[in-house]
Amino acid sequence: MATLTQPEFARKKAKLIDVVQKVYRTRFNSVRPIPYLRDRNYHVNNIFIESGITVFNQTDASSNRGVWRSLDAYKDIFANAPTPPVRRILQGDPGYGKSLLGLFLAYTWCEGEDTFLNNFDILLVLRLSQFNRVSSIYRAAKKCLARWESDLTSDDIRQIIENSSALVILDSYDEYPDVASKDNLVTQIFNGKFLARCEVNLTSRFFPEDLLGVNPIRLKLTGFDDKERDDYLQKSVTGGNEEELKRIKRCLNDNPALAALCQVPLFFACFAHITHEQKDLVVYSSVTKYFEYVMRCFHSHLREKNDDIVRKISAEFENDHNELSKLAYQKLRNNQTPVWGKALLCEMLSSDSCEYFSRLGVLVEDEDSIPSTQQRSDEDGLVTSQVRWKFYHSIFCEWYASFWLKVIATEHSEQTLNTAVREMDAQKHEYIYRFACGHDPTAAKNIIRQLVEVYGDTSITTLCISENPGDVTEVLESIKKVCKRKVYIKDDDSKLMQMSTIKLLKAASDNEVRVAEVYMEYSFQKVDDSKTDIRLNSGFVLPALKTVEKLTIKTEEGAKMETGEVLDVIRYSRQSKLLEEIEFEDCDIPEYVEVSSLPPEVKDYKIKVFQVRGDSVAYLNPESGNWKNICEEAAELQREVEALSDQMMTNEGVLCHQQQKRGTVGSLEEQKKQHNELHAAINIDKSDVTSIVDRSTKFRGRFHKRLEGKTPKSLNENLKKLEAAAQKLSIQDASLTVTVDVEHDVDLLTKTSLVGSRMLRSDCLLNIIDERRVNEGVVLVCVDPTDGG
């Protein structure tokens, strides 16, 4: 293909910039924050609020472990960019504003209002839902952004992008039709095959594990906090009316569950606009109940704003939407983009149904090129433009699809439901499962059981348990399975996730379900003054839990924790009647804890307290109040045992040699005298052996779980040697005299590893005279020389 001349390049580059900016202006001038606001379009700058954003700092390359750090502003995304190719992945749950952020960046670039995007000559925002077996990113850019410009070819766009400073935003990887293909276009882009000189941002609900090898910059949207919610209300809802602002905030603050839901920007936008128009306050116990209320408001708003005909069909379609639910479910289950041609959708549903859901705002027109089996595709999977209908937002698609999943869970066989769960990725479509569980307690019981079987004790299982509208006993078996492993409360969890986890733990406690471990990862703030609750950084409270076996508190490395705080954690933990261990991980804890302040359970080792720093594991010694390193104590015990064992074995050799050298045994008195002399030469104090055996037995008994866990492998090996050596040191102070009548030389072997015993060759043994003091025992081991014993 011909290379553009310099004048052609400059002209076509300016043309491309002008064309894409016109497309972006159309988009960012017509934003609807919630579906039913059909009569009100907002400019993106009038509704966009910067929510929380974090960046992943990897601390361990081998295990991909690290911590999430907050960024001050979105412009920090582009700060300190590494050497090209620059690849970023922006994660965010549904409704967190990933696509809105891309639109705001497009607005910022078009207006030239911020220097952090002025470095880019070209900004391309491409929706991956529009790609279907697309092999050329440049052809995709042509079709999606410049389809009407015959003067710009896909090769022109390639040359412009490759020779310019460009930022490419690939939106909604979770909706990408080719996401399951290992060598899809996105993978090739991230590996540097295309757009090698460009910065590429990919947005997704989840982190694509197959892109881990390219070491992308990982970012995550964390939603709204109080400040961002206030900013949105003032900017987009109340218009400076302070009284109305206070009223809406009061509605929010009076409902803790709602406050957690409204961390999700889309949920908060719905709440803010609905509460602004409707003055009644509703209490929500789950995401499903909240969304039911939102949908009722949508339908109510539509009835009030329209004629009698709309009000009549509203009664029909508000509750009867099986066909739409089935269509939505089938699209998502088959990993297809939920988009339909207008005529086709009206044929599959009905004209009235399509018209109603369009007026409701749930279905919206999409005039972009869309992949579809019902339309003609060019050689690269992109199609000519025609009007299509899609859901306003993916979460509304999942809402309607969840009703069909509920039908499968309650009316079909267990095998059918199991197949459905395996085919519908819970990581990509968590709200389908959450909503379906929230619709019906029987559906919740069956779905949660299948989720545990297919996915194990993942976060989606916990979230679904919290949606269950029925009696918790219906899902008790699933709760038991989840609680057999660590239950995490992470600081970077959403408030919804933390709220659901606390609800799960409380249900376990109330129903006597054992919880193997509660692991608080950077989420611990303090123990309340009452010593009965733990307060998290998020503001949530973890109440007393009666069935936890282990509590772990992980802090930032080196974070100081005073003695009083340690004791507060111990006091809180004592409320669990099953508690065995408390662990402080990476904390900087004082070296000494006042012994008198320790509760009885710690003093008698019923509750063991550990401190872990890297590979170092120490336990709180309740006798001294100091922390003692387990590895060092094990090594100390091992050295003592080995020294004692070495001494014993050396003397055994001497005794054995002397016994063999004697040949014929003399009189009884001579034997007795020789035996006493030789036995005294062993020089092993019984109390020393008893002491070390007792210490090692207690040590192993107290810390056997710990020794099988995080301690180095060498410690377990040392302990096994210690135990083996300790077994040999079972000393009894026996007075044993042996008389042997022989016809030839006697081969008498003495083994002192079992002191108090004598081993004699059976072919030399004629008779034994046993003289013992009262209550003393003798062990005689007779070995047949013919059996190799």
Short mmCIF file of N, CA, C and O in Angstrom, two decimals, residues 321-332 340 400-401 403-404:
data_model
loop_
_atom_site.label_atom_id
_atom_site.label_comp_id
_atom_site.label_asym_id
_atom_site.label_seq_id
_atom_site.Cartn_x
_atom_site.Cartn_y
_atom_site.Cartn_z
N HIS A 321 -42.74 -10.34 31.58
CA HIS A 321 -41.66 -10.06 30.64
C HIS A 321 -40.84 -11.32 30.38
O HIS A 321 -39.62 -11.25 30.18
N ASN A 322 -41.51 -12.46 30.38
CA ASN A 322 -40.81 -13.74 30.22
C ASN A 322 -40.03 -13.82 28.92
O ASN A 322 -38.90 -14.33 28.89
N GLU A 323 -40.62 -13.36 27.84
CA GLU A 323 -39.94 -13.47 26.54
C GLU A 323 -38.68 -12.61 26.50
O GLU A 323 -37.64 -13.04 26.00
N LEU A 324 -38.79 -11.38 27.00
CA LEU A 324 -37.60 -10.52 27.05
C LEU A 324 -36.54 -11.13 27.97
O LEU A 324 -35.35 -11.11 27.65
N SER A 325 -36.98 -11.69 29.09
CA SER A 325 -36.04 -12.32 30.02
C SER A 325 -35.33 -13.50 29.37
O SER A 325 -34.12 -13.68 29.53
N LYS A 326 -36.08 -14.29 28.64
CA LYS A 326 -35.50 -15.46 27.97
C LYS A 326 -34.49 -15.04 26.91
O LYS A 326 -33.39 -15.62 26.79
N LEU A 327 -34.83 -14.02 26.13
CA LEU A 327 -33.91 -13.53 25.09
C LEU A 327 -32.62 -13.00 25.71
O LEU A 327 -31.52 -13.29 25.23
N ALA A 328 -32.76 -12.22 26.77
CA ALA A 328 -31.57 -11.67 27.44
C ALA A 328 -30.69 -12.78 27.99
O ALA A 328 -29.46 -12.77 27.85
N TYR A 329 -31.34 -13.78 28.63
CA TYR A 329 -30.59 -14.89 29.21
C TYR A 329 -29.84 -15.68 28.13
O TYR A 329 -28.65 -16.02 28.29
N GLN A 330 -30.50 -15.97 27.03
CA GLN A 330 -29.88 -16.76 25.97
C GLN A 330 -28.67 -16.04 25.36
O GLN A 330 -27.66 -16.67 25.06
N LYS A 331 -28.78 -14.75 25.18
CA LYS A 331 -27.66 -13.98 24.64
C LYS A 331 -26.44 -14.07 25.57
O LYS A 331 -25.32 -14.31 25.13
N LEU A 332 -26.68 -13.86 26.85
CA LEU A 332 -25.56 -13.86 27.79
C LEU A 332 -24.99 -15.26 27.98
O LEU A 332 -23.77 -15.43 28.07
N TRP A 340 -30.24 -6.61 19.14
CA TRP A 340 -31.14 -7.20 18.16
C TRP A 340 -31.53 -6.14 17.13
O TRP A 340 -31.64 -4.96 17.44
N TYR A 400 -33.18 -8.63 33.75
CA TYR A 400 -34.22 -9.40 33.08
C TYR A 400 -33.80 -10.85 32.86
O TYR A 400 -34.62 -11.77 33.00
N ALA A 401 -32.54 -11.10 32.55
CA ALA A 401 -32.06 -12.48 32.38
C ALA A 401 -32.19 -13.28 33.67
O ALA A 401 -32.40 -14.50 33.64
N PHE A 403 -34.56 -13.41 35.74
CA PHE A 403 -35.88 -14.02 35.91
C PHE A 403 -35.95 -15.38 35.21
O PHE A 403 -36.62 -16.30 35.69
N TRP A 404 -35.25 -15.50 34.10
CA TRP A 404 -35.25 -16.79 33.41
C TRP A 404 -34.36 -17.80 34.15
O TRP A 404 -34.68 -18.98 34.22
#
